[in-house]
Tab-separated table of C-alpha atoms in Angstrom:
chain	number	residue	atom	x	y	z
A	1	MET	CA	60.557	-93.027	77.850
A	2	ALA	CA	60.234	-96.135	75.750
A	3	ALA	CA	62.972	-97.829	77.717
A	4	ASN	CA	61.119	-97.097	80.980
A	5	ASP	CA	57.936	-98.592	79.558
A	6	LYS	CA	59.788	-101.730	78.687
A	7	ALA	CA	61.563	-101.884	82.057
A	8	THR	CA	58.268	-101.859	83.947
A	9	LYS	CA	56.933	-104.567	81.691
A	10	THR	CA	60.016	-106.663	82.396
A	11	GLU	CA	59.531	-106.268	86.132
A	12	THR	CA	55.917	-107.402	85.995
A	13	ALA	CA	57.151	-110.754	84.714
A	14	LYS	CA	59.932	-111.469	87.165
A	15	GLU	CA	59.576	-115.249	87.051
A	16	GLU	CA	62.005	-117.255	84.973
A	17	GLN	CA	59.349	-118.667	82.642
A	18	ALA	CA	58.186	-116.986	79.443
A	19	SER	CA	56.099	-113.835	79.767
A	20	PRO	CA	52.389	-114.107	78.948
A	21	ILE	CA	51.804	-113.808	75.228
A	22	LEU	CA	49.867	-110.536	75.571
A	23	ILE	CA	52.834	-108.939	77.351
A	24	GLN	CA	55.127	-110.152	74.563
A	25	MET	CA	52.801	-108.671	71.959
A	26	GLY	CA	52.676	-105.469	74.024
A	27	ILE	CA	56.459	-105.175	73.900
A	28	PHE	CA	56.413	-105.618	70.114
A	29	ALA	CA	53.599	-103.074	69.794
A	30	ALA	CA	55.467	-100.552	71.972
A	31	ILE	CA	58.644	-100.961	69.908
A	32	LEU	CA	56.693	-100.629	66.645
A	33	PHE	CA	54.984	-97.502	67.935
A	34	VAL	CA	58.240	-95.836	68.992
A	35	SER	CA	59.872	-96.879	65.677
A	36	SER	CA	57.007	-95.381	63.684
A	37	LEU	CA	57.636	-92.081	65.502
A	38	ILE	CA	61.376	-92.191	64.734
A	39	SER	CA	61.096	-93.267	61.069
A	40	PRO	CA	59.694	-89.944	59.683
A	41	LEU	CA	62.621	-88.080	61.303
A	42	PHE	CA	64.947	-89.443	58.615
A	43	PRO	CA	65.185	-87.320	55.436
A	44	ALA	CA	63.440	-88.522	52.271
A	45	THR	CA	66.835	-89.079	50.624
A	46	PHE	CA	67.878	-91.436	53.441
A	47	PRO	CA	64.792	-93.527	54.228
A	48	VAL	CA	64.893	-95.892	57.213
A	49	PRO	CA	61.603	-97.787	57.541
A	50	THR	CA	59.811	-98.553	60.797
A	51	PRO	CA	60.540	-102.324	61.039
A	52	VAL	CA	64.288	-101.783	60.469
A	53	ILE	CA	64.371	-99.262	63.334
A	54	GLY	CA	62.296	-101.686	65.393
A	55	LEU	CA	64.775	-104.517	64.810
A	56	VAL	CA	67.630	-102.287	65.982
A	57	ILE	CA	65.651	-101.123	69.044
A	58	LEU	CA	64.750	-104.681	70.089
A	59	TYR	CA	68.373	-105.767	69.595
A	60	ILE	CA	69.616	-102.869	71.755
A	61	LEU	CA	67.024	-103.646	74.433
A	62	LEU	CA	68.092	-107.320	74.445
A	63	ALA	CA	71.806	-106.532	74.418
A	64	SER	CA	71.422	-104.092	77.331
A	65	HIS	CA	69.308	-106.695	79.229
A	66	ILE	CA	66.376	-104.275	79.570
A	67	VAL	CA	64.280	-106.860	77.742
A	68	LYS	CA	65.057	-110.525	78.411
A	69	LEU	CA	64.744	-113.260	75.808
A	70	ARG	CA	61.870	-114.843	77.774
A	71	ASN	CA	59.910	-111.583	77.421
A	72	VAL	CA	59.852	-111.743	73.619
A	73	GLU	CA	61.053	-115.050	72.217
A	74	LYS	CA	57.779	-117.001	72.221
A	75	PHE	CA	55.916	-114.435	70.121
A	76	GLY	CA	59.015	-113.559	68.093
A	77	ASP	CA	59.806	-117.147	67.116
A	78	PHE	CA	56.149	-117.619	66.180
A	79	MET	CA	56.237	-114.567	63.886
A	80	ILE	CA	59.464	-115.794	62.261
A	81	SER	CA	57.884	-119.201	61.616
A	82	LEU	CA	55.099	-117.406	59.708
A	83	ILE	CA	57.396	-115.328	57.499
A	84	ALA	CA	56.832	-117.248	54.245
A	85	PHE	CA	53.054	-116.999	54.634
A	86	LEU	CA	53.253	-113.287	55.476
A	87	PHE	CA	54.992	-112.770	52.112
A	88	VAL	CA	52.050	-114.209	50.134
A	89	PRO	CA	50.289	-110.802	49.772
A	90	SER	CA	53.594	-109.289	48.571
A	91	GLY	CA	53.844	-112.010	45.957
A	92	ILE	CA	50.246	-111.573	44.868
A	93	GLN	CA	50.921	-107.814	44.684
A	94	LEU	CA	52.556	-108.606	41.328
A	95	ALA	CA	48.990	-108.941	39.994
A	96	ALA	CA	48.941	-105.124	40.002
A	97	SER	CA	52.039	-104.877	37.771
A	98	LEU	CA	51.202	-107.545	35.195
A	99	ASP	CA	51.366	-104.864	32.455
A	100	ILE	CA	55.048	-104.170	33.295
A	101	LEU	CA	55.689	-107.894	33.109
A	102	LYS	CA	53.961	-108.058	29.725
A	103	ALA	CA	56.147	-105.238	28.365
A	104	GLN	CA	59.640	-106.438	29.355
A	105	GLY	CA	58.897	-109.136	31.896
A	106	VAL	CA	61.233	-111.858	30.686
A	107	GLN	CA	64.275	-109.568	30.701
A	108	LEU	CA	63.400	-108.205	34.150
A	109	VAL	CA	62.822	-111.646	35.644
A	110	VAL	CA	66.120	-112.914	34.177
A	111	VAL	CA	68.035	-109.921	35.585
A	112	ILE	CA	66.357	-110.309	38.988
A	113	LEU	CA	67.157	-114.040	39.049
A	114	ILE	CA	70.809	-113.373	38.199
A	115	ALA	CA	70.976	-110.442	40.644
A	116	THR	CA	69.656	-112.629	43.466
A	117	ILE	CA	72.288	-115.294	42.813
A	118	VAL	CA	75.023	-112.636	42.417
A	119	LEU	CA	74.128	-110.980	45.731
A	120	LEU	CA	74.088	-114.334	47.545
A	121	VAL	CA	77.343	-115.666	46.104
A	122	VAL	CA	79.349	-112.408	46.014
A	123	VAL	CA	78.471	-111.414	49.585
A	124	ALA	CA	79.131	-114.943	50.864
A	125	TYR	CA	82.546	-115.191	49.178
A	126	THR	CA	83.531	-111.596	50.073
A	127	THR	CA	82.830	-112.511	53.686
A	128	ALA	CA	84.863	-115.703	53.393
A	129	GLY	CA	87.667	-113.510	52.000
A	130	PHE	CA	87.571	-111.103	54.933
A	131	ILE	CA	87.490	-113.996	57.409
A	132	TRP	CA	90.522	-115.477	55.600
A	133	LEU	CA	92.316	-112.100	55.890
A	134	ARG	CA	91.506	-111.948	59.585
A	135	LYS	CA	92.955	-115.403	60.121
A	136	ASN	CA	95.992	-115.380	57.841
A	137	VAL	CA	97.040	-111.724	57.650
A	138	PHE	CA	95.979	-110.300	61.006
A	139	HIS	CA	96.344	-113.635	62.858
A	140	ARG	CA	93.228	-113.156	64.894
A	141	ASP	CA	90.959	-115.846	66.244
A	142	VAL	CA	88.247	-117.009	63.811
A	143	ASN	CA	86.714	-119.849	65.830
A	144	VAL	CA	83.025	-119.813	66.624
A	145	GLU	CA	80.931	-122.258	68.622
A	146	GLU	CA	78.442	-124.067	66.443
B	1	MET	CA	11.491	-119.159	30.270
B	2	MET	CA	14.127	-121.531	31.524
B	3	THR	CA	16.980	-119.576	29.988
B	4	LEU	CA	15.596	-116.344	31.399
B	5	THR	CA	15.558	-117.664	34.954
B	6	ALA	CA	19.078	-118.936	34.498
B	7	THR	CA	20.273	-115.474	33.459
B	8	ALA	CA	18.353	-113.916	36.324
B	9	HIS	CA	19.988	-116.330	38.715
B	10	MET	CA	23.398	-115.464	37.289
B	11	ALA	CA	22.710	-111.765	37.790
B	12	VAL	CA	21.599	-112.252	41.385
B	13	TRP	CA	24.555	-114.450	42.265
B	14	GLY	CA	26.936	-112.143	40.433
B	15	LYS	CA	25.655	-109.150	42.375
B	16	TRP	CA	25.857	-111.041	45.672
B	17	LEU	CA	29.434	-112.161	44.964
B	18	GLY	CA	30.394	-108.708	43.738
B	19	ASP	CA	28.995	-107.101	46.891
B	20	ALA	CA	30.773	-109.615	49.070
B	21	LEU	CA	34.099	-109.045	47.328
B	22	GLY	CA	33.621	-105.290	47.150
B	23	THR	CA	34.006	-105.150	43.380
B	24	ASN	CA	30.540	-103.724	42.593
B	25	ALA	CA	30.236	-99.960	42.475
B	26	ALA	CA	28.087	-100.046	45.630
B	27	GLY	CA	30.449	-102.235	47.604
B	28	ALA	CA	33.687	-100.797	46.242
B	29	SER	CA	34.380	-98.652	49.298
B	30	ALA	CA	33.494	-101.409	51.743
B	31	GLY	CA	36.020	-103.898	50.320
B	32	ASN	CA	35.560	-107.075	52.330
B	33	ALA	CA	38.930	-107.928	53.903
B	34	LEU	CA	37.991	-111.542	54.494
B	35	PHE	CA	38.371	-112.485	50.823
B	36	GLY	CA	42.031	-111.433	50.757
B	37	ILE	CA	42.831	-113.209	54.012
B	38	PHE	CA	40.956	-116.348	52.969
B	39	LEU	CA	42.525	-116.470	49.498
B	40	SER	CA	46.039	-115.995	50.942
B	41	LEU	CA	45.505	-118.819	53.431
B	42	VAL	CA	43.966	-121.192	50.899
B	43	VAL	CA	46.660	-120.768	48.240
B	44	TYR	CA	49.456	-121.021	50.831
B	45	LEU	CA	47.982	-124.115	52.478
B	46	PHE	CA	47.474	-125.639	49.038
B	47	GLY	CA	51.154	-124.885	48.362
B	48	GLN	CA	52.138	-126.627	51.609
B	49	TRP	CA	50.074	-129.662	50.654
B	50	LEU	CA	51.541	-129.719	47.135
B	51	PHE	CA	55.063	-129.375	48.551
B	52	LYS	CA	54.400	-132.361	50.820
B	53	ILE	CA	52.979	-134.693	48.178
B	54	GLY	CA	55.520	-133.409	45.617
B	55	LYS	CA	58.282	-134.675	47.959
B	56	GLY	CA	59.760	-131.199	48.302
B	57	PHE	CA	60.119	-130.374	44.600
B	58	PHE	CA	61.570	-126.836	44.640
B	59	LEU	CA	58.935	-125.252	42.356
B	60	PHE	CA	56.260	-126.444	44.816
B	61	GLN	CA	57.532	-124.190	47.631
B	62	PRO	CA	54.333	-122.918	49.302
B	63	LEU	CA	55.183	-119.212	48.863
B	64	PHE	CA	55.850	-119.659	45.139
B	65	VAL	CA	52.761	-121.826	44.569
B	66	GLY	CA	50.658	-119.416	46.636
B	67	MET	CA	51.863	-116.424	44.635
B	68	VAL	CA	51.300	-117.972	41.189
B	69	LEU	CA	47.983	-119.593	42.113
B	70	GLY	CA	46.756	-116.433	43.864
B	71	ILE	CA	47.515	-114.242	40.855
B	72	PHE	CA	45.902	-116.813	38.552
B	73	ILE	CA	42.723	-116.925	40.658
B	74	LEU	CA	42.542	-113.111	40.716
B	75	PHE	CA	43.040	-113.146	36.940
B	76	LEU	CA	40.127	-115.608	36.504
B	77	PHE	CA	37.852	-113.631	38.858
B	78	ALA	CA	38.703	-110.411	37.044
B	79	LYS	CA	37.798	-112.057	33.724
B	80	ALA	CA	34.496	-113.298	35.206
B	81	PHE	CA	33.645	-109.801	36.459
B	82	GLY	CA	34.701	-108.216	33.201
B	83	THR	CA	37.400	-106.045	34.758
B	84	ASP	CA	41.217	-106.119	34.569
B	85	THR	CA	43.382	-107.990	37.046
B	86	ALA	CA	44.981	-104.899	38.609
B	87	THR	CA	41.605	-103.279	39.370
B	88	PHE	CA	40.149	-106.483	40.786
B	89	TYR	CA	43.293	-106.998	42.883
B	90	LYS	CA	42.991	-103.512	44.368
B	91	SER	CA	39.290	-103.674	45.200
B	92	ALA	CA	38.876	-107.309	46.237
B	93	TYR	CA	42.218	-108.671	47.432
B	94	LEU	CA	44.140	-105.689	48.786
B	95	PRO	CA	42.037	-104.940	51.930
B	96	GLY	CA	42.684	-108.456	53.271
B	97	GLY	CA	46.181	-108.699	51.820
B	98	ASN	CA	47.166	-105.512	53.638
B	99	ILE	CA	46.143	-106.988	56.995
B	100	ILE	CA	48.488	-109.959	56.514
B	101	PHE	CA	51.147	-107.676	55.027
B	102	TRP	CA	51.060	-105.511	58.155
B	103	PHE	CA	52.291	-108.433	60.250
B	104	LEU	CA	55.619	-108.299	58.387
B	105	ASN	CA	56.367	-105.357	60.728
B	106	PRO	CA	56.502	-107.373	63.978
B	107	ALA	CA	57.946	-110.354	62.050
B	108	THR	CA	60.894	-108.230	60.862
B	109	ILE	CA	61.466	-106.870	64.375
B	110	ALA	CA	61.435	-110.455	65.665
B	111	PHE	CA	64.688	-111.167	63.785
B	112	ALA	CA	66.453	-109.220	66.557
B	113	ILE	CA	65.978	-112.411	68.619
B	114	PRO	CA	68.109	-114.847	66.521
B	115	LEU	CA	70.533	-111.948	66.057
B	116	TYR	CA	70.888	-111.509	69.809
B	117	ARG	CA	71.111	-115.276	70.450
B	118	ARG	CA	74.446	-115.250	68.600
B	119	ASN	CA	75.625	-111.920	69.942
B	120	ASP	CA	79.025	-113.562	70.556
B	121	VAL	CA	79.553	-113.824	66.785
B	122	VAL	CA	78.270	-110.277	66.187
B	123	LYS	CA	80.638	-108.817	68.790
B	124	LYS	CA	83.636	-110.748	67.482
B	125	PHE	CA	83.153	-110.190	63.737
B	126	TRP	CA	81.337	-106.833	63.496
B	127	LEU	CA	84.119	-105.243	61.441
B	128	GLU	CA	84.259	-108.156	58.957
B	129	ILE	CA	80.448	-108.123	58.720
B	130	VAL	CA	80.229	-104.419	57.862
B	131	LEU	CA	83.206	-104.500	55.446
B	132	SER	CA	81.928	-107.644	53.685
B	133	LEU	CA	78.491	-106.126	53.140
B	134	ILE	CA	79.899	-102.851	51.776
B	135	VAL	CA	82.475	-104.495	49.472
B	136	GLY	CA	80.094	-107.317	48.509
B	137	LEU	CA	77.362	-104.841	47.577
B	138	VAL	CA	79.672	-102.672	45.458
B	139	ILE	CA	80.956	-105.710	43.518
B	140	SER	CA	77.373	-106.960	43.077
B	141	LEU	CA	76.252	-103.534	41.818
B	142	PHE	CA	78.887	-103.624	39.063
B	143	VAL	CA	77.868	-107.162	38.063
B	144	ILE	CA	74.135	-106.362	38.115
B	145	TYR	CA	74.750	-103.151	36.141
B	146	TYR	CA	76.608	-104.923	33.331
B	147	VAL	CA	74.267	-107.941	33.312
B	148	SER	CA	71.298	-105.551	32.962
B	149	LYS	CA	73.060	-103.752	30.097
B	150	LEU	CA	73.894	-107.062	28.415
B	151	ILE	CA	70.293	-108.293	28.650
B	152	GLY	CA	69.175	-104.994	27.177
B	153	LEU	CA	67.403	-103.086	29.940
B	154	ASP	CA	67.068	-99.321	29.402
B	155	ASN	CA	68.392	-96.862	32.004
B	156	VAL	CA	65.072	-96.858	33.875
B	157	GLY	CA	65.217	-100.649	34.105
B	158	ILE	CA	68.849	-100.632	35.266
B	159	ALA	CA	68.150	-97.975	37.904
B	160	SER	CA	65.234	-100.088	39.140
B	161	MET	CA	67.559	-103.078	39.591
B	162	MET	CA	70.203	-101.245	41.658
B	163	PRO	CA	68.592	-100.946	45.139
B	164	GLN	CA	67.050	-104.443	45.344
B	165	ALA	CA	69.381	-105.664	48.106
B	166	ALA	CA	67.642	-103.313	50.540
B	167	THR	CA	64.307	-104.074	52.130
B	168	THR	CA	61.370	-102.964	49.929
B	169	ALA	CA	60.549	-99.865	51.978
B	170	ILE	CA	64.107	-98.546	51.432
B	171	ALA	CA	64.619	-99.856	47.900
B	172	MET	CA	61.524	-98.164	46.417
B	173	PRO	CA	62.287	-94.506	47.322
B	174	ILE	CA	65.962	-94.990	46.369
B	175	ALA	CA	64.893	-96.358	42.965
B	176	GLY	CA	62.664	-93.324	42.494
B	177	ALA	CA	65.513	-90.987	43.417
B	178	ILE	CA	67.920	-92.498	40.873
B	179	GLY	CA	65.395	-92.524	38.013
B	180	GLY	CA	64.072	-96.062	38.308
B	181	ASN	CA	60.543	-97.420	38.327
B	182	THR	CA	59.493	-98.060	41.955
B	183	ALA	CA	56.980	-100.771	40.983
B	184	VAL	CA	59.714	-102.717	39.169
B	185	THR	CA	61.994	-102.377	42.208
B	186	ALA	CA	59.234	-103.642	44.491
B	187	MET	CA	58.797	-106.573	42.126
B	188	ALA	CA	62.559	-107.253	42.307
B	189	CYS	CA	62.523	-107.279	46.119
B	190	ILE	CA	59.553	-109.654	46.163
B	191	LEU	CA	61.083	-111.973	43.566
B	192	ASN	CA	64.417	-111.956	45.476
B	193	ALA	CA	62.559	-113.434	48.436
B	194	VAL	CA	60.576	-115.903	46.330
B	195	ILE	CA	63.718	-117.035	44.456
B	196	ILE	CA	65.731	-117.505	47.657
B	197	TYR	CA	62.790	-119.308	49.218
B	198	ALA	CA	62.389	-121.654	46.249
B	199	LEU	CA	66.023	-122.134	45.175
B	200	GLY	CA	67.918	-121.198	48.363
B	201	ASP	CA	68.795	-124.729	49.476
B	202	TRP	CA	69.940	-125.706	46.003
B	203	LEU	CA	71.978	-122.488	45.475
B	204	VAL	CA	73.678	-122.883	48.859
B	205	LYS	CA	74.706	-126.416	47.933
B	206	PHE	CA	75.655	-125.677	44.319
B	207	PHE	CA	77.903	-122.676	45.111
B	208	HIS	CA	79.251	-124.214	48.363
B	209	VAL	CA	78.090	-121.068	50.125
B	210	ASN	CA	77.827	-122.764	53.498
B	211	SER	CA	81.580	-123.503	53.704
B	212	ASP	CA	81.718	-120.256	55.703
B	213	PRO	CA	78.646	-119.977	57.997
B	214	ILE	CA	79.064	-116.213	58.484
B	215	GLY	CA	79.228	-115.673	54.722
B	216	ALA	CA	76.247	-117.948	54.114
B	217	GLY	CA	74.149	-115.952	56.590
B	218	LEU	CA	75.165	-112.549	55.214
B	219	GLY	CA	74.585	-113.718	51.640
B	220	LEU	CA	71.136	-115.156	52.350
B	221	GLY	CA	70.044	-112.062	54.283
B	222	THR	CA	71.269	-109.756	51.501
B	223	ALA	CA	69.775	-111.731	48.607
B	224	GLY	CA	66.545	-112.908	50.213
B	225	HIS	CA	65.708	-110.229	52.813
B	226	THR	CA	63.683	-111.548	55.776
B	227	VAL	CA	62.765	-114.724	53.879
B	228	GLY	CA	66.507	-115.299	53.419
B	229	SER	CA	66.921	-114.932	57.174
B	230	ALA	CA	64.311	-117.628	57.752
B	231	LYS	CA	66.186	-119.879	55.285
B	232	ALA	CA	69.468	-119.087	57.023
B	233	LEU	CA	67.995	-120.053	60.411
B	234	GLN	CA	67.349	-123.523	58.991
B	235	LEU	CA	71.093	-123.849	58.277
B	236	GLY	CA	72.070	-122.912	61.827
B	237	SER	CA	72.009	-120.266	64.546
B	238	ILE	CA	75.127	-118.454	63.254
B	239	GLN	CA	73.691	-118.236	59.724
B	240	GLY	CA	70.352	-117.003	61.067
B	241	SER	CA	71.960	-114.362	63.237
B	242	MET	CA	74.207	-113.158	60.393
B	243	ALA	CA	71.277	-112.983	57.957
B	244	SER	CA	69.314	-110.876	60.445
B	245	ILE	CA	72.169	-108.398	60.809
B	246	ALA	CA	72.619	-108.379	57.014
B	247	VAL	CA	68.994	-107.314	56.462
B	248	VAL	CA	69.546	-104.210	58.582
B	249	VAL	CA	73.099	-103.299	57.616
B	250	ILE	CA	72.691	-103.901	53.857
B	251	SER	CA	69.624	-101.643	53.812
B	252	ILE	CA	71.628	-98.798	55.337
B	253	VAL	CA	74.565	-99.546	52.987
B	254	VAL	CA	72.195	-99.376	49.983
B	255	ASP	CA	70.903	-96.053	51.319
B	256	ILE	CA	74.456	-94.681	51.288
B	257	VAL	CA	76.136	-96.466	48.347
B	258	VAL	CA	73.522	-96.757	45.580
B	259	PRO	CA	72.808	-93.039	44.826
B	260	PRO	CA	76.505	-92.144	44.283
B	261	PHE	CA	77.009	-95.398	42.328
B	262	ALA	CA	74.089	-94.518	40.049
B	263	SER	CA	75.475	-91.049	39.329
B	264	MET	CA	78.949	-92.514	38.754
B	265	MET	CA	77.515	-94.884	36.117
B	266	GLY	CA	75.632	-92.000	34.523
B	267	LEU	CA	72.144	-93.245	35.406
B	268	ILE	CA	71.117	-89.859	36.818
């Protein structure tokens, strides 16, 4: 169903140039709508939120060439360029939990700071390790174009 | 006489402002969304300006400045209205804040685009990507668990720290399920993003994270969520693509790995 919707939208913009911005927004809205229908199907113990499903759906649509890059990239790149601003309300949301911060805020902030660095460094070096294994143990190609 | 008129003026202006912000009893339900949108824009733009004249000093990152300044302004307003910050935040800021917050939905979906642009890397390294995220998360969980213990968090605090690698909407219910405080977990997810946004460039340099572009991308996406992905895109297309895939895959991995880890460590 959703795929058909998207296919018709792709056909309406057959030219090589970018689709009109309203069409691009329409594609995003359609994907969000379908994702919001799928998200409640997951059990409460295994939550998968709407935007995560939406990311997967858009990736599948792009990879299967149902949606072309020119149908979505103008609006998508614009949204990505806004991401830091879109996080401002999340940051200000901390105003609602100032009492938690008062109670054990310093400890929590220290743990969160360390956890952030740990996640970044451990994941990065674990990956480097697996790439090294691929190259030196399994002798498979590790070259990528920049 | 003069003092009386001054007080009367104050009362009139106070009522007008209160109505406009939706903090008075009468206007509480209306809740003008424009204040939240306007405040968010002003503090963020001020942050951008400060970042520019501060020659890119890391504590002047617009998101960080916007967050601190925004909370401070809400705190001052709450004082002026004689209410507490949390109440004022909910009645005056939240309606507008929620409108901006909603746009994180399409913005998150949009990360499928940089992901797809480097589909060659995804196809070639999918096994390494998935394995690295699983193994990397398990190692990180052990480190975070013992660091939390060392710093003296109680079991509720530790449980709240466990799911923070996932996106907020996944991390919060998981934290609740393993006996954590969902508000603390939400705070962790937000601070992850703010920390990566403010310190990301410096951390990448200091820990030589970028020596492996795939690892740099996965690390930034895991630690900084979608904000990490935006940071990763600045390093290069491979990093951006890998961070986008990390945001999705790590969330699912947290879904699967954190509850059994928590019961193994005796948190539940």
